[in-house]
Amino acid sequence: MKPGLAVKLHPTGPWRIGPDSGARNRVDAIYHSDSLYSAITSAMARMGSLDEWLDATAGATARASAPMVCFSSCFPFVEEIQFVAPPRTVWPPRSPALMSGHVRWKSARFVPLSMVNTILTGKPLDENRWSVDGESCCLMPGKRQGPFRTGVRWNAAVDRLTGATDRHSVGCIEFRPGCGLWTVVAFADDAARDRWQGPVKAAFRWLADSGFGGERSRGWGRAEAPDFVEGQLPGMILAQGPDVFPPPVQEPPTEQPPVREPPVEPQLPDPGPDPELPPPDPEPLPAAPALAAAEPPALTAHWLLSLFSPAAADAVEWGRGSYTLLERGGRVESPAGSGAVKKLVQMVSEGSVLYAPAAPHGAAPDVAPEGFAHPVFRAGFALSIPLPEAS
């Protein structure tokens, strides 16, 4: 188990989360983990901890070890209901009765955490209790409204010399009262938590004031003071993680009946020594047993709550599981120069399920443009939850 920190953000206005297509009038509903890491890194630079922070995260993966801190992507929540990208191996439900029902399960991009626990424990789903909110793609209990709505704001650029105007639109997300985004921070161990939990909380508070995402100069992306809940992973995500499942019950050894000694035969007098026989031929040495083939390590299903860029040491069995790829790009924002296009990189998306003998660590590839003044890291650290086999 690892130390964890859940963070809830309550937006105070519109948020701009750019889609993968880059369209200005479109918006995404997930604030991806690589964008969140970039924002936290910017805050760490303002607090004077940039070099140590990069060494503890991106530098750790370069040394083939786990990062000291990693983040999940930001998912929506409605009051007490926290939504998440469900594991692709169990979602959507494949029961014939549910597939023929009136709820379009596959249209739900986000489901409550309680729904994931229900599926993994083999409990039946009641389609009469659920509906899919078409605007947010959230699976909502009853007929409740989703956490947000997408909107378009219109602007006009005016040339001060000629008076010419250029009208354009920008997409945004507007959250309902009591709704927002939540994320999970995972620390490698207790020492990493003791060192970085305070700075990470300070970074979230700073970003809540300055803004997440795009259009921050207009006041977008801001939030109230974040809520923090400390705990242990995976228990913060799953009600009962696979690492705390009781071990299989072992049958006690059966008692053997007592062995009865045979009756002692009466001793007869020795008739005299027998003639000596030649010694028997030596028995041939037994053949060396064949070496047993080493069994491959057992594979565990790992459910990704973040974007993932595999490291060379991550022994992922790509022929199993269920995953999708996401192409990530963007532009550099740095004091050394802003606006240059980053290199494109393919990443495994949230909700994917990968099989590996150990939890994948991920990597932070350098996506800086050619000849840029410093590296630009794309955070592909894996925040994954080991899954039990669905009942």
Short mmCIF file of N, CA and C in Angstrom, two decimals, residues 244-324:
data_model
loop_
_atom_site.label_atom_id
_atom_site.label_comp_id
_atom_site.label_asym_id
_atom_site.label_seq_id
_atom_site.Cartn_x
_atom_site.Cartn_y
_atom_site.Cartn_z
N VAL A 244 -5.48 -6.62 0.11
CA VAL A 244 -5.99 -6.90 1.44
C VAL A 244 -7.02 -8.01 1.40
N PHE A 245 -7.17 -8.69 0.26
CA PHE A 245 -8.07 -9.83 0.21
C PHE A 245 -7.55 -10.91 1.14
N PRO A 246 -8.42 -11.62 1.84
CA PRO A 246 -7.92 -12.69 2.70
C PRO A 246 -7.27 -13.79 1.88
N PRO A 247 -6.21 -14.40 2.37
CA PRO A 247 -5.57 -15.47 1.61
C PRO A 247 -6.49 -16.67 1.51
N PRO A 248 -6.31 -17.51 0.51
CA PRO A 248 -7.16 -18.70 0.39
C PRO A 248 -7.01 -19.60 1.61
N VAL A 249 -8.15 -20.18 1.99
CA VAL A 249 -8.16 -21.05 3.16
C VAL A 249 -7.45 -22.34 2.81
N GLN A 250 -6.52 -22.77 3.63
CA GLN A 250 -5.80 -24.01 3.42
C GLN A 250 -6.42 -25.10 4.27
N GLU A 251 -6.63 -26.26 3.65
CA GLU A 251 -7.19 -27.38 4.37
C GLU A 251 -6.17 -27.90 5.38
N PRO A 252 -6.61 -28.22 6.62
CA PRO A 252 -5.66 -28.77 7.58
C PRO A 252 -5.19 -30.14 7.14
N PRO A 253 -3.98 -30.54 7.48
CA PRO A 253 -3.48 -31.85 7.06
C PRO A 253 -4.28 -32.96 7.73
N THR A 254 -4.61 -33.96 6.93
CA THR A 254 -5.37 -35.09 7.46
C THR A 254 -4.48 -35.94 8.36
N GLU A 255 -5.07 -36.43 9.43
CA GLU A 255 -4.32 -37.26 10.36
C GLU A 255 -4.16 -38.67 9.79
N GLN A 256 -2.96 -39.19 9.85
CA GLN A 256 -2.67 -40.54 9.39
C GLN A 256 -2.98 -41.54 10.50
N PRO A 257 -3.61 -42.67 10.16
CA PRO A 257 -3.86 -43.68 11.21
C PRO A 257 -2.54 -44.20 11.75
N PRO A 258 -2.53 -44.55 13.03
CA PRO A 258 -1.28 -45.06 13.61
C PRO A 258 -0.84 -46.35 12.92
N VAL A 259 0.46 -46.46 12.73
CA VAL A 259 1.04 -47.64 12.07
C VAL A 259 1.27 -48.71 13.12
N ARG A 260 0.72 -49.87 12.87
CA ARG A 260 0.89 -50.99 13.79
C ARG A 260 2.17 -51.74 13.47
N GLU A 261 2.95 -52.00 14.52
CA GLU A 261 4.18 -52.77 14.34
C GLU A 261 3.84 -54.25 14.13
N PRO A 262 4.52 -54.92 13.20
CA PRO A 262 4.26 -56.36 13.01
C PRO A 262 4.71 -57.15 14.24
N PRO A 263 4.07 -58.28 14.49
CA PRO A 263 4.48 -59.09 15.66
C PRO A 263 5.92 -59.58 15.51
N VAL A 264 6.60 -59.65 16.62
CA VAL A 264 8.00 -60.07 16.63
C VAL A 264 8.08 -61.59 16.53
N GLU A 265 8.81 -62.06 15.51
CA GLU A 265 8.99 -63.51 15.32
C GLU A 265 9.99 -64.02 16.36
N PRO A 266 9.78 -65.22 16.85
CA PRO A 266 10.77 -65.78 17.80
C PRO A 266 12.10 -66.03 17.12
N GLN A 267 13.19 -65.75 17.84
CA GLN A 267 14.53 -65.90 17.30
C GLN A 267 14.93 -67.39 17.32
N LEU A 268 15.41 -67.89 16.15
CA LEU A 268 15.91 -69.25 16.06
C LEU A 268 17.40 -69.27 16.29
N PRO A 269 17.95 -70.36 16.76
CA PRO A 269 19.40 -70.41 16.97
C PRO A 269 20.14 -70.30 15.66
N ASP A 270 21.28 -69.67 15.71
CA ASP A 270 22.12 -69.46 14.51
C ASP A 270 22.71 -70.77 14.06
N PRO A 271 22.40 -71.20 12.81
CA PRO A 271 22.92 -72.52 12.36
C PRO A 271 24.39 -72.48 12.01
N GLY A 272 24.98 -71.28 11.94
CA GLY A 272 26.40 -71.20 11.56
C GLY A 272 26.58 -70.23 10.41
N PRO A 273 27.77 -69.81 10.17
CA PRO A 273 28.01 -68.82 9.11
C PRO A 273 27.76 -69.41 7.73
N ASP A 274 27.15 -68.60 6.84
CA ASP A 274 26.94 -69.00 5.45
C ASP A 274 28.22 -68.79 4.67
N PRO A 275 28.39 -69.51 3.60
CA PRO A 275 29.57 -69.27 2.76
C PRO A 275 29.52 -67.87 2.17
N GLU A 276 30.70 -67.23 2.10
CA GLU A 276 30.76 -65.87 1.61
C GLU A 276 30.48 -65.84 0.12
N LEU A 277 29.66 -64.86 -0.29
CA LEU A 277 29.32 -64.65 -1.69
C LEU A 277 30.12 -63.47 -2.23
N PRO A 278 30.39 -63.43 -3.51
CA PRO A 278 31.11 -62.28 -4.08
C PRO A 278 30.27 -61.02 -3.93
N PRO A 279 30.96 -59.90 -3.76
CA PRO A 279 30.20 -58.64 -3.60
C PRO A 279 29.37 -58.33 -4.83
N PRO A 280 28.19 -57.75 -4.63
CA PRO A 280 27.35 -57.44 -5.81
C PRO A 280 27.96 -56.30 -6.64
N ASP A 281 27.56 -56.27 -7.89
CA ASP A 281 28.03 -55.19 -8.79
C ASP A 281 27.49 -53.85 -8.28
N PRO A 282 28.31 -52.82 -8.36
CA PRO A 282 27.82 -51.50 -7.90
C PRO A 282 26.65 -51.02 -8.75
N GLU A 283 25.67 -50.43 -8.07
CA GLU A 283 24.49 -49.92 -8.79
C GLU A 283 24.87 -48.66 -9.57
N PRO A 284 24.32 -48.49 -10.74
CA PRO A 284 24.63 -47.27 -11.51
C PRO A 284 24.09 -46.04 -10.80
N LEU A 285 24.83 -44.93 -10.93
CA LEU A 285 24.40 -43.68 -10.32
C LEU A 285 23.09 -43.19 -10.94
N PRO A 286 22.20 -42.66 -10.13
CA PRO A 286 20.93 -42.16 -10.72
C PRO A 286 21.19 -40.97 -11.64
N ALA A 287 20.40 -40.90 -12.68
CA ALA A 287 20.55 -39.80 -13.64
C ALA A 287 20.13 -38.49 -12.97
N ALA A 288 20.84 -37.40 -13.32
CA ALA A 288 20.53 -36.09 -12.75
C ALA A 288 19.14 -35.66 -13.18
N PRO A 289 18.32 -35.20 -12.26
CA PRO A 289 16.96 -34.78 -12.65
C PRO A 289 17.02 -33.59 -13.60
N ALA A 290 16.09 -33.58 -14.53
CA ALA A 290 16.03 -32.47 -15.49
C ALA A 290 15.61 -31.20 -14.76
N LEU A 291 16.26 -30.08 -15.11
CA LEU A 291 15.94 -28.81 -14.49
C LEU A 291 14.54 -28.38 -14.90
N ALA A 292 13.74 -28.04 -13.91
CA ALA A 292 12.38 -27.59 -14.20
C ALA A 292 12.42 -26.20 -14.83
N ALA A 293 11.60 -26.01 -15.82
CA ALA A 293 11.54 -24.71 -16.48
C ALA A 293 11.01 -23.66 -15.51
N ALA A 294 11.66 -22.51 -15.48
CA ALA A 294 11.23 -21.44 -14.58
C ALA A 294 9.84 -20.95 -14.98
N GLU A 295 8.97 -20.91 -14.00
CA GLU A 295 7.62 -20.44 -14.28
C GLU A 295 7.62 -18.93 -14.50
N PRO A 296 6.87 -18.46 -15.49
CA PRO A 296 6.81 -17.00 -15.69
C PRO A 296 6.12 -16.34 -14.52
N PRO A 297 6.49 -15.11 -14.20
CA PRO A 297 5.85 -14.42 -13.07
C PRO A 297 4.37 -14.22 -13.33
N ALA A 298 3.60 -14.27 -12.26
CA ALA A 298 2.15 -14.07 -12.38
C ALA A 298 1.86 -12.64 -12.81
N LEU A 299 0.88 -12.49 -13.69
CA LEU A 299 0.50 -11.18 -14.21
C LEU A 299 -0.71 -10.66 -13.44
N THR A 300 -0.69 -9.38 -13.17
CA THR A 300 -1.78 -8.71 -12.46
C THR A 300 -2.36 -7.62 -13.36
N ALA A 301 -3.68 -7.47 -13.30
CA ALA A 301 -4.34 -6.41 -14.06
C ALA A 301 -4.19 -5.08 -13.33
N HIS A 302 -3.73 -4.06 -14.05
CA HIS A 302 -3.51 -2.73 -13.48
C HIS A 302 -4.41 -1.73 -14.22
N TRP A 303 -5.26 -1.08 -13.47
CA TRP A 303 -6.24 -0.12 -14.00
C TRP A 303 -5.62 1.28 -13.92
N LEU A 304 -5.47 1.93 -15.08
CA LEU A 304 -4.82 3.23 -15.15
C LEU A 304 -5.81 4.35 -14.84
N LEU A 305 -5.41 5.22 -13.92
CA LEU A 305 -6.15 6.45 -13.65
C LEU A 305 -5.41 7.67 -14.19
N SER A 306 -4.36 7.45 -14.94
CA SER A 306 -3.56 8.53 -15.51
C SER A 306 -3.18 8.15 -16.93
N LEU A 307 -2.62 9.11 -17.65
CA LEU A 307 -1.98 8.78 -18.91
C LEU A 307 -0.67 8.06 -18.61
N PHE A 308 -0.24 7.21 -19.54
CA PHE A 308 0.91 6.33 -19.28
C PHE A 308 1.80 6.26 -20.50
N SER A 309 3.08 6.50 -20.26
CA SER A 309 4.10 6.32 -21.30
C SER A 309 5.07 5.27 -20.79
N PRO A 310 5.10 4.09 -21.37
CA PRO A 310 5.88 2.98 -20.78
C PRO A 310 7.37 3.26 -20.78
N ALA A 311 8.01 2.85 -19.69
CA ALA A 311 9.46 2.90 -19.58
C ALA A 311 10.05 1.58 -20.07
N ALA A 312 11.34 1.58 -20.32
CA ALA A 312 11.98 0.37 -20.84
C ALA A 312 11.89 -0.78 -19.84
N ALA A 313 11.84 -0.48 -18.55
CA ALA A 313 11.80 -1.53 -17.53
C ALA A 313 10.38 -2.02 -17.23
N ASP A 314 9.35 -1.42 -17.82
CA ASP A 314 7.97 -1.85 -17.57
C ASP A 314 7.66 -3.08 -18.41
N ALA A 315 7.51 -4.22 -17.75
CA ALA A 315 7.28 -5.49 -18.46
C ALA A 315 5.78 -5.69 -18.67
N VAL A 316 5.20 -4.89 -19.55
CA VAL A 316 3.77 -4.97 -19.83
C VAL A 316 3.52 -6.05 -20.88
N GLU A 317 2.53 -6.89 -20.62
CA GLU A 317 2.11 -7.91 -21.57
C GLU A 317 1.08 -7.27 -22.51
N TRP A 318 1.57 -6.74 -23.63
CA TRP A 318 0.70 -5.96 -24.52
C TRP A 318 -0.32 -6.81 -25.26
N GLY A 319 -0.13 -8.12 -25.25
CA GLY A 319 -1.11 -8.99 -25.90
C GLY A 319 -2.36 -9.23 -25.08
N ARG A 320 -2.36 -8.79 -23.83
CA ARG A 320 -3.52 -8.96 -22.96
C ARG A 320 -4.05 -7.60 -22.54
N GLY A 321 -5.14 -7.63 -21.77
CA GLY A 321 -5.71 -6.38 -21.29
C GLY A 321 -6.54 -5.69 -22.34
N SER A 322 -6.85 -4.44 -22.06
CA SER A 322 -7.64 -3.61 -22.97
C SER A 322 -7.20 -2.17 -22.78
N TYR A 323 -6.76 -1.54 -23.86
CA TYR A 323 -6.22 -0.19 -23.74
C TYR A 323 -6.43 0.56 -25.04
N THR A 324 -6.39 1.89 -24.94
CA THR A 324 -6.45 2.77 -26.10
C THR A 324 -5.30 3.76 -26.01
#
